[in-house]
């Protein structure tokens, strides 16, 4: 079953078509990860799923109804999105920012119920930013800030969460921290997650359902990473010769790129004379 | 703040309430000072008597014809400009996104000058010209800056361009005018609340009565828009429509205020920033801004009346001087703090 799916959509910005006749169904309760080379339309697909971009043809369906037929607030109660770039207004505290995630549940005269307060506190606890509640968002590190934004999306209390490159600009430790957090949300609370990721190995480790897009926005493969990720697929989609081994930690596929020039030692690269 | 069973729950920023109360108290003192002092000193009972309609002829005239309309115009114009500035600064995410910096005010001036010089209109026509000029300038900026999503910085740059364009048109108009027209144009160009009557009070008061509540209704959407278009949409805000309504509110407030009092610089720029520094609040903070704007202009007008009683200095020059210093300080501290302006 899929609460969220895109039927036969063509995605385009003005004149430039990014993807044609795409069919995507997000399995309920999955941690779906979308990967693909740069500019293959990963983020565009996510935008379409989050009704930020209207498909040129075809339709995106949420709970059986066209997503564009919902009121904006109603979508925001069912589906949360962490965009690639968000702006923290200067001088805002962590607690205030997370509280803004309650907007779709509030009314003009019902702005701050005790439920709102409880949900905001729980969201901050879940993402480990509760003790930062009174701090200014400007003062936080990149990893902390990303967890604050995640807390804001959690405060929206939607069972479907879309994350557009949630690990960009983070160092490796913080990338893993954010992904572990996402995996926890998926496993412990049963959220359906859809994330766009750059790192294939991370995608293979965390995804329960992987969607591999080819340049031109065509689906090259989708399914359980252990079943679909092969050296042939990676070479075909990314143009990267590689070997696939089992990740010694998780047993998931691990992509090991081939050396640039097989058979020659790389200790003395040809270009080293110019590189200083 | 909640009622039992939570039918009604409002979120109130504690410090903002204290600041608003403080501003209101200072504002009250300025109001009393303005009504009682002057060439003819009036006691508080005399003022109250006049306000209650039982004053003697002299006090009645001084209050109702001279002091009260001028005071109310200052209060309303100050509040309108401040709310306009608060909305625009929040939308553009930049303290420079204020109607006087980005050309609404100069556009209003162009409209007014065309009426004064080319059409030879009177006071009412001039005000209508100013209103039209401000709206046209705003429309131009909107069309040039808002196609394909908004970027705050682009909005401000386009606005500064339009402002410069309007300014040169204004200078040209004055060079083409007869001496008499040029003098009255120049007089209009220095914003003042001196000699304003009940027509101005009613016009700006009515605009505030309609537009301020509309602004307050949209204030929560405005604080969501501050998070960026994508996040605001994700949280269920109709981004395009909300932004359009808010810009219309902001433009009309600025244009009507300018139509009533002429161009008054820097109140719209400084009042929201000062209010924000006092409340430590985030979000647009329309109510503290409105109070701060009213206070700045009323206190400024009281100061020029008392400090320069003989020269009838217009309040526009005072706010211009103080605001200029504030702008320099703002830019200097912003750049010191960030090292760049991105």
mmCIF file of C-alpha atoms in Angstrom, chain A residues 52 58 123 130 145 163 176 204 224 244 263:
data_model
loop_
_atom_site.group_PDB
_atom_site.id
_atom_site.type_symbol
_atom_site.label_atom_id
_atom_site.label_comp_id
_atom_site.label_asym_id
_atom_site.label_seq_id
_atom_site.Cartn_x
_atom_site.Cartn_y
_atom_site.Cartn_z
ATOM 1 C CA UNK A 52 5.967 22.351 -4.113
ATOM 2 C CA UNK A 58 0.077 13.297 -14.445
ATOM 3 C CA UNK A 123 10.094 16.665 19.317
ATOM 4 C CA UNK A 130 15.817 19.918 24.308
ATOM 5 C CA UNK A 145 20.967 23.155 13.464
ATOM 6 C CA UNK A 163 13.849 15.090 3.572
ATOM 7 C CA UNK A 176 25.636 9.507 10.495
ATOM 8 C CA UNK A 204 22.303 1.377 0.825
ATOM 9 C CA UNK A 224 15.561 -3.439 -1.502
ATOM 10 C CA UNK A 244 30.309 -4.168 -4.671
ATOM 11 C CA UNK A 263 47.337 -2.075 -13.256
#
